[in-house]
Tab-separated table of C-alpha atoms in Angstrom:
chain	number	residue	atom	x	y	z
A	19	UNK	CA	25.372	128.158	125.915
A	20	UNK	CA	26.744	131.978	126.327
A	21	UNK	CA	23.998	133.762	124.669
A	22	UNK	CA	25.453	137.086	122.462
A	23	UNK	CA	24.451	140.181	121.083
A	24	UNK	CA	21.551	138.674	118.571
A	25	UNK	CA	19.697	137.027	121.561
A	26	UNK	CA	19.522	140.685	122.667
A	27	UNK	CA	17.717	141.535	119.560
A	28	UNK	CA	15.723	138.706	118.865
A	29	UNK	CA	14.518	139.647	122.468
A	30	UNK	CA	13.838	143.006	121.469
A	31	UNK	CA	11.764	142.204	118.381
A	32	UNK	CA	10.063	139.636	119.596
A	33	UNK	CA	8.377	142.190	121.867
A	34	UNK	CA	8.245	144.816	119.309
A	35	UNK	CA	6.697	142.560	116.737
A	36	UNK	CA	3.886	141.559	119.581
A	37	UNK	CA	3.449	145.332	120.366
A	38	UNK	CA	3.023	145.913	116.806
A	39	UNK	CA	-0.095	143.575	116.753
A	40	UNK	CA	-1.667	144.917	119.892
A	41	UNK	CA	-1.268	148.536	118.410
A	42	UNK	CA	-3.010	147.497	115.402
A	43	UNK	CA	-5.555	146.098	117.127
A	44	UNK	CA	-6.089	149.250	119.170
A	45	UNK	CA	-6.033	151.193	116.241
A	46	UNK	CA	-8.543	149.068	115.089
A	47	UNK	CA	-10.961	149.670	117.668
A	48	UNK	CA	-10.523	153.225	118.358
A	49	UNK	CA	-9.706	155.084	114.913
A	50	UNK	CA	-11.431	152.301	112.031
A	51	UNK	CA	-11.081	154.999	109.855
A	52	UNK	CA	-6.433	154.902	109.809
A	53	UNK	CA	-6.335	151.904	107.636
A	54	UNK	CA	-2.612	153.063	107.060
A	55	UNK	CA	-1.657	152.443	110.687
A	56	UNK	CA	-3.755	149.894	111.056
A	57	UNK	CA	-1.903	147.778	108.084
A	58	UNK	CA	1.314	149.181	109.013
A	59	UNK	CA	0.962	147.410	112.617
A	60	UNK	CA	-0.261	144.195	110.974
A	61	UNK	CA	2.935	143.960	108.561
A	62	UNK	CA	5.327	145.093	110.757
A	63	UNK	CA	4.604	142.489	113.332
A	64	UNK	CA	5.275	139.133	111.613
A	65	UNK	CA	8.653	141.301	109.799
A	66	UNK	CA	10.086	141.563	113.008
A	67	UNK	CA	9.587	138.724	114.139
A	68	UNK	CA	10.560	136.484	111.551
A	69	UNK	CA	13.890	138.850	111.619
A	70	UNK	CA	13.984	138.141	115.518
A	71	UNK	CA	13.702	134.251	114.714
A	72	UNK	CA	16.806	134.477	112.187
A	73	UNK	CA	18.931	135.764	114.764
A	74	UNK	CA	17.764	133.273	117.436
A	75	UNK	CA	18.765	130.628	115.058
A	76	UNK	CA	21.879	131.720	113.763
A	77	UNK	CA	23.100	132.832	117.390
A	78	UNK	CA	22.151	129.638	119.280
A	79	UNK	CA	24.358	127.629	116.716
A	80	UNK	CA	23.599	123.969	118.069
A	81	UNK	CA	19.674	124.493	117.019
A	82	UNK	CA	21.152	124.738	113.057
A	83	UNK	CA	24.114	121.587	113.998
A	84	UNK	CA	21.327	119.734	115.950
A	85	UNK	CA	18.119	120.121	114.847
A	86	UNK	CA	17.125	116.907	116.688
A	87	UNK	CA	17.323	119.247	120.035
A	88	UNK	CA	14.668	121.541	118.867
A	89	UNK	CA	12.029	118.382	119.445
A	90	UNK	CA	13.342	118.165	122.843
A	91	UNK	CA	13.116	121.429	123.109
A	92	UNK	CA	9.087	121.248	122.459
A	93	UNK	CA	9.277	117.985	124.661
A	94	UNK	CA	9.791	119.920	128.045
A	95	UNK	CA	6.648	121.625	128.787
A	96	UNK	CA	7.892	122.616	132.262
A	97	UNK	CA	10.518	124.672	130.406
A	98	UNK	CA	10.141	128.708	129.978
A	99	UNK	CA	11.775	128.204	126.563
A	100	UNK	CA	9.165	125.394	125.803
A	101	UNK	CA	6.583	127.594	126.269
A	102	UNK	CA	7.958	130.338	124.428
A	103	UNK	CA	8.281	128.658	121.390
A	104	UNK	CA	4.366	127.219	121.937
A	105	UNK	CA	3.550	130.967	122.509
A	106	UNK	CA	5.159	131.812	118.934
A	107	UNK	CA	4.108	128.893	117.160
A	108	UNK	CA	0.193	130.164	117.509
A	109	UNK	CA	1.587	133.835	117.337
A	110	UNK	CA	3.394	133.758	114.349
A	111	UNK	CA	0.951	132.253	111.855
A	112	UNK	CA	-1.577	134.474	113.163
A	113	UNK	CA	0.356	137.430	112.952
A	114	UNK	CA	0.986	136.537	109.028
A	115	UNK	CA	-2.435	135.409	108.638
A	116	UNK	CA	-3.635	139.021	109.528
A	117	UNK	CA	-0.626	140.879	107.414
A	118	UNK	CA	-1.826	139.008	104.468
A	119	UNK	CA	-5.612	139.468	104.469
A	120	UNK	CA	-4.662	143.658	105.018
A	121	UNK	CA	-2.723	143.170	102.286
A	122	UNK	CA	-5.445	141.480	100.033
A	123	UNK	CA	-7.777	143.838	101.842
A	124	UNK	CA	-9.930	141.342	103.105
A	125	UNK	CA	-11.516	141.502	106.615
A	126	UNK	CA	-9.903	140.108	109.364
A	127	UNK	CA	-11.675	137.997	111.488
A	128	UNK	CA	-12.568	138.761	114.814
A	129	UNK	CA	-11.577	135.379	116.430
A	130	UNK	CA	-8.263	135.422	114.607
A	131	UNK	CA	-7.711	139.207	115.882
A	132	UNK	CA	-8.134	138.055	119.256
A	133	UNK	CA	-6.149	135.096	119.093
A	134	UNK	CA	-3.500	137.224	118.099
A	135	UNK	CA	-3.821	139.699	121.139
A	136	UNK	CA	-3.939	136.853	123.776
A	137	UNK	CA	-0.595	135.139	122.214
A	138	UNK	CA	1.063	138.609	121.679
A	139	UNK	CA	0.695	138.821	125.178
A	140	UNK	CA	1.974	136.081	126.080
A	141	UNK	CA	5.060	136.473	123.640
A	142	UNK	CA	5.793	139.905	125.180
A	143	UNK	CA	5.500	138.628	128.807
A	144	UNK	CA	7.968	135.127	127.634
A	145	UNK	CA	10.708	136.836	126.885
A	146	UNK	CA	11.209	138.773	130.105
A	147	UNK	CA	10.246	135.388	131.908
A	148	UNK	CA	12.872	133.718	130.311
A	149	UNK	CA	15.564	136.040	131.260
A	150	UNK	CA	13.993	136.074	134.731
A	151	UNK	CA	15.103	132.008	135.276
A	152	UNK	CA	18.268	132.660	134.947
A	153	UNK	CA	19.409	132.800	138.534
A	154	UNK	CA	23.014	133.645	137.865
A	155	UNK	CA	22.232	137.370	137.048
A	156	UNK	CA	20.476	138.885	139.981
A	157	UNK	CA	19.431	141.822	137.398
A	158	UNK	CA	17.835	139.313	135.384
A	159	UNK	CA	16.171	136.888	137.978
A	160	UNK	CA	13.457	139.171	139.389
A	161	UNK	CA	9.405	139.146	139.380
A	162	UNK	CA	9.319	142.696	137.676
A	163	UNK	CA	11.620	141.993	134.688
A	164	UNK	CA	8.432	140.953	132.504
A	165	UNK	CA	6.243	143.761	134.236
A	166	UNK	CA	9.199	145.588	131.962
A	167	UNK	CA	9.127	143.749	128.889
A	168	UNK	CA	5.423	143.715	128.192
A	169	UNK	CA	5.388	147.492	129.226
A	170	UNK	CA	8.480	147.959	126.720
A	171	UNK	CA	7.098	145.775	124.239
A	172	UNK	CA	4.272	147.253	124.067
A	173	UNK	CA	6.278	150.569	123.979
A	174	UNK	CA	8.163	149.562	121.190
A	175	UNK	CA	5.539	148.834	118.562
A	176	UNK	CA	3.556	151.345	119.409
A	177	UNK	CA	7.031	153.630	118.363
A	178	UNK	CA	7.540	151.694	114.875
A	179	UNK	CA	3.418	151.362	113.892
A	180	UNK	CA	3.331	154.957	114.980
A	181	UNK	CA	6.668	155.794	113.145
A	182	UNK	CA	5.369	154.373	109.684
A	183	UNK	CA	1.730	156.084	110.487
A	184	UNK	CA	3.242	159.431	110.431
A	185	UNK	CA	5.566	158.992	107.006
A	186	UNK	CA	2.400	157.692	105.391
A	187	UNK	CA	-0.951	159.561	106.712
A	188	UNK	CA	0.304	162.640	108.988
A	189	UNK	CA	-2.888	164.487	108.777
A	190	UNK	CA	-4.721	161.685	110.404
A	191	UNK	CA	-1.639	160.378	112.926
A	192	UNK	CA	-1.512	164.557	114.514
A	193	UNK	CA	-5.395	163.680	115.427
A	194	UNK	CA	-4.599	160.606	117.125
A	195	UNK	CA	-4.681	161.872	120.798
A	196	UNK	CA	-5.087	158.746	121.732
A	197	UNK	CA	-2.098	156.740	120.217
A	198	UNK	CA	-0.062	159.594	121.868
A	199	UNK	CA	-0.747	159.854	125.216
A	200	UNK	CA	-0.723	156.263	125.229
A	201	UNK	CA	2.823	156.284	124.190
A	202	UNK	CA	3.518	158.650	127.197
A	203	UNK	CA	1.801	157.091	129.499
A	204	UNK	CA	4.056	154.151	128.394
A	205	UNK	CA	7.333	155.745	128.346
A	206	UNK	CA	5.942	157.134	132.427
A	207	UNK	CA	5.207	153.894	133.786
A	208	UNK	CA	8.725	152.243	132.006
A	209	UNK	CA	10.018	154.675	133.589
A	210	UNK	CA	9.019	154.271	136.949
A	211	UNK	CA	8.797	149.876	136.242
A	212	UNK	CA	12.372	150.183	135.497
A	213	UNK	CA	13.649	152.340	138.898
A	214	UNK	CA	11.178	150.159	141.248
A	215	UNK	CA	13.998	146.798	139.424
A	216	UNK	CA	16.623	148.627	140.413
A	217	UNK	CA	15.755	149.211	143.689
A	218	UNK	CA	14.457	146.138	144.839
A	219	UNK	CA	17.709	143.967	143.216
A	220	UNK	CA	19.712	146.542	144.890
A	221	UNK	CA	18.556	146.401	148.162
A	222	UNK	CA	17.901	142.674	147.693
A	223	UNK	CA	21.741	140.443	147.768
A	224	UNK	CA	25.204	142.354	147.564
A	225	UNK	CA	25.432	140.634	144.692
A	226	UNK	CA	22.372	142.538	143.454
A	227	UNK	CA	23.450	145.846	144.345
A	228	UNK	CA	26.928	145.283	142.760
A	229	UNK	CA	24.942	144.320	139.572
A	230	UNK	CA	22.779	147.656	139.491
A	231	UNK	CA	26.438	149.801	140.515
A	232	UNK	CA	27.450	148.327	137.150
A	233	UNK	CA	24.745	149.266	134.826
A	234	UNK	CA	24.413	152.677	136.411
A	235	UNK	CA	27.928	153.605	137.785
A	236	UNK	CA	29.667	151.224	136.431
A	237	UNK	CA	30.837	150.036	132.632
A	238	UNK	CA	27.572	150.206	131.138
A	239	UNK	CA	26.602	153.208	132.311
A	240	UNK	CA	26.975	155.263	129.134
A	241	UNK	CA	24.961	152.446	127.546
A	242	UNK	CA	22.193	152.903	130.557
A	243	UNK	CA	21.885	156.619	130.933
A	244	UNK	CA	22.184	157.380	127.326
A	245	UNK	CA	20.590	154.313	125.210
A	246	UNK	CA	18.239	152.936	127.405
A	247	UNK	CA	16.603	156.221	130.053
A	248	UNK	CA	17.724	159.428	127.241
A	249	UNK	CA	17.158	157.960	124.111
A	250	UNK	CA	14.863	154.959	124.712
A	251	UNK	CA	12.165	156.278	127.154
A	252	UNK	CA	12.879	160.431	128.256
A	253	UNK	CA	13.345	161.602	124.600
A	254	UNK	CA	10.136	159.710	123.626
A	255	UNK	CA	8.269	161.131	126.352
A	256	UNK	CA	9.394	164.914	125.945
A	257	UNK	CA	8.430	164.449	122.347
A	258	UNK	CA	5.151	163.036	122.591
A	259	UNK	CA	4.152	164.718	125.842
A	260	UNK	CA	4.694	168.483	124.790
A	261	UNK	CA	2.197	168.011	121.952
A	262	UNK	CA	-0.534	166.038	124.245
A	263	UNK	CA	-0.103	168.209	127.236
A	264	UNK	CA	1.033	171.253	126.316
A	265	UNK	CA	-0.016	171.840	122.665
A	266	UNK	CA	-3.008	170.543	123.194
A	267	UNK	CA	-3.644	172.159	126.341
A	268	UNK	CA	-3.290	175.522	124.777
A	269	UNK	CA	-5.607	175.038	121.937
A	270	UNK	CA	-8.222	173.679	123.980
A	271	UNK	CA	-8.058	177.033	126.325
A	272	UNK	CA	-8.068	179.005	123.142
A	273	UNK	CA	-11.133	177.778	121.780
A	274	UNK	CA	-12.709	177.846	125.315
A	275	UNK	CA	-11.885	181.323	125.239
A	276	UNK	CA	-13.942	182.321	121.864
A	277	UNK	CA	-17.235	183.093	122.335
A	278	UNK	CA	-19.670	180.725	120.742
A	279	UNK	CA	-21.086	182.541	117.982
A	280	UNK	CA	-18.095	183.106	116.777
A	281	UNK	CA	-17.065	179.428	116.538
A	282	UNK	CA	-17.060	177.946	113.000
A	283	UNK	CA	-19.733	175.104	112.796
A	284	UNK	CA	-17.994	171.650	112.529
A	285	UNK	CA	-17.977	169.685	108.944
C-alpha cells in the first residue's frame, strides 16, 4: 500500500489532537482559573482526531473494501500499527469523555485525566514509530524520528489550544508566561531534534545522505526551508520568544527600577 497525502495529515493530527490533551491538562494544573483554554484543549483534541481517523480510512482504501482486515489488523500485537490502533482505542474515548463533561461543565475525573495523558503519549510517540519501521526510507527509519513527533506533537497543540485561548480570553492568555515559553522552548529543542536527524541519517548510509540532499537541496527544499524550519518552528519561536524574553525582560527591569514606595500595592 503507497500511503498519500492524507496519511500525512492523519499523522499530523493525530499528534496535534494528543498535544491538545496534554496542554489542557497543563493548563489545568498550572492556571485552574483559564477554563477557556482549558475547554478549548479538551474539544479540540477528540476534533482532530476523529478528522485524522477519516482520512486514515478513506486513504488506506482496502480498510473500507475489507473490513475483515481491520480484525487482523488488531490480531498482530507484534505490529507498530497494532499497537497504534490499541493506543487510540483507550485515547479516543477518553479524549471525548473529557470534551463532553467540559462541555456539561462537570468535573473531570482525575483517573480519567491521567489516563488520557499516558495514552496521548503514547499516540504522539506511535506515529513517529510507525514511520520509523519502514526501512525503505532511511529518513524515516531512525531512533530520533519519534523524539520528533512527540516534541512536534506536543508543539502542535499547544499552537491550536493556545490559538483558540487568545481569540476567546486574551487578557488572561498575555499572562500565561508559562504556556509561552513553553512553546519556545518547544519550537528550540524541534529545532535542534530535527538537525541532530539530519545529521546522523546523513552521515549514516549514502543512501541516507542522498535522502537528506533531497529534502534540503534537493526537490523539497522549498517545502523544508519554508513550511517546515520558517513557518513551522522559526516564525513560532520569534513570535513567542520576543514577548517572553524581551518584553518581559524589559518590564521586569522597569519595575526593578522604581523605588518601592512608589509601587502601587497589588489587588
Amino acid at each position: 500500500m503507497v500511503w498519500g497525502s492524507m496519511i500525512a495529515w492523519y499523522l499530523f493530527l493525530a499528534g496535534a489532537s494528543a498535544g491538545a490533551f496534554l496542554t489542557s491538562a497543563f493548563v489545568e494544573a498550572k492556571y485552574p482559573d483559564s477554563v477557556k483554554m482549558r475547554v478549548a484543549g479538551r474539544i479540540i483534541s477528540p476534533i482532530f482526531l476523529g478528522i485524522g481517523l477519516l482520512m486514515l480510512m478513506l486513504d488506506a482504501e482496502a480498510g473500507l473494501h475489507n473490513p475483515l482486515r481491520f480484525f487482523y489488523l488488531i490480531m498482530n500485537p507484534g505490529s507498530v500499527m497494532t499497537l497504534g490502533v490499541y493506543f487510540i482505542c483507550v485515547f479516543m474515548p477518553v479524549s471525548i469523555a473529557a470534551a463532553l463533561l467540559e462541555v456539561l461543565r462537570r468535573p473531570v475525573p482525575k483517573w480519567l485525566t491521567w489516563t488520557g495523558i499516558v495514552s496521548a503519549f503514547c499516540v504522539a510517540a506511535y506515529t513517529g514509530f510507525l514511520l520509523g519501521v519502514v526501512s525503505a526510507y532511511p529518513l524515516w527509519n531512525n531512533a530520533i524520528l519519534p523524539v520528533l513527533f512527540v516534541v512536534s506533537a506536543l508543539s502542535a497543540g499547544l499552537a491550536a489550544t493556545s490559538l483558540v485561548g487568545l481569540i476567546t480570553d486574551r487578557e488572561r492568555f498575555e499572562q500565561m508566561w508559562l504556556i509561552k515559553k513553553s512553546h519556545v522552548i518547544l519550537s528550540a529543542i524541534e529545532m535542534v531534534v530535527l538537525a541532530t536527524m539530519l545529521i546522523i541519517v546523513s552521515s549514516g548510509s549514502p543512501e541516507g545522505a542522498a535522502s537528506v540532499a533531497s529534502l534540503v537541496s534537493g526537490q523539497y527544499a522549498p517545502m523544508f526551508w519554508g513550511g517546515l524550519v520558517l513557518l513551522g518552528l522559526v516564525a513560532p519561536f520569534a513570535i513567542e520568544g520576543y514577548p517572553v524574553f524581551v518584553t518581559r525582560k524589559g518590564t521586569v527591569n522597569n519595575l526593578a527600577q522604581i523605588p518601592a514606595g512608589d509601587r502601587q500595592p497589588s489587588a
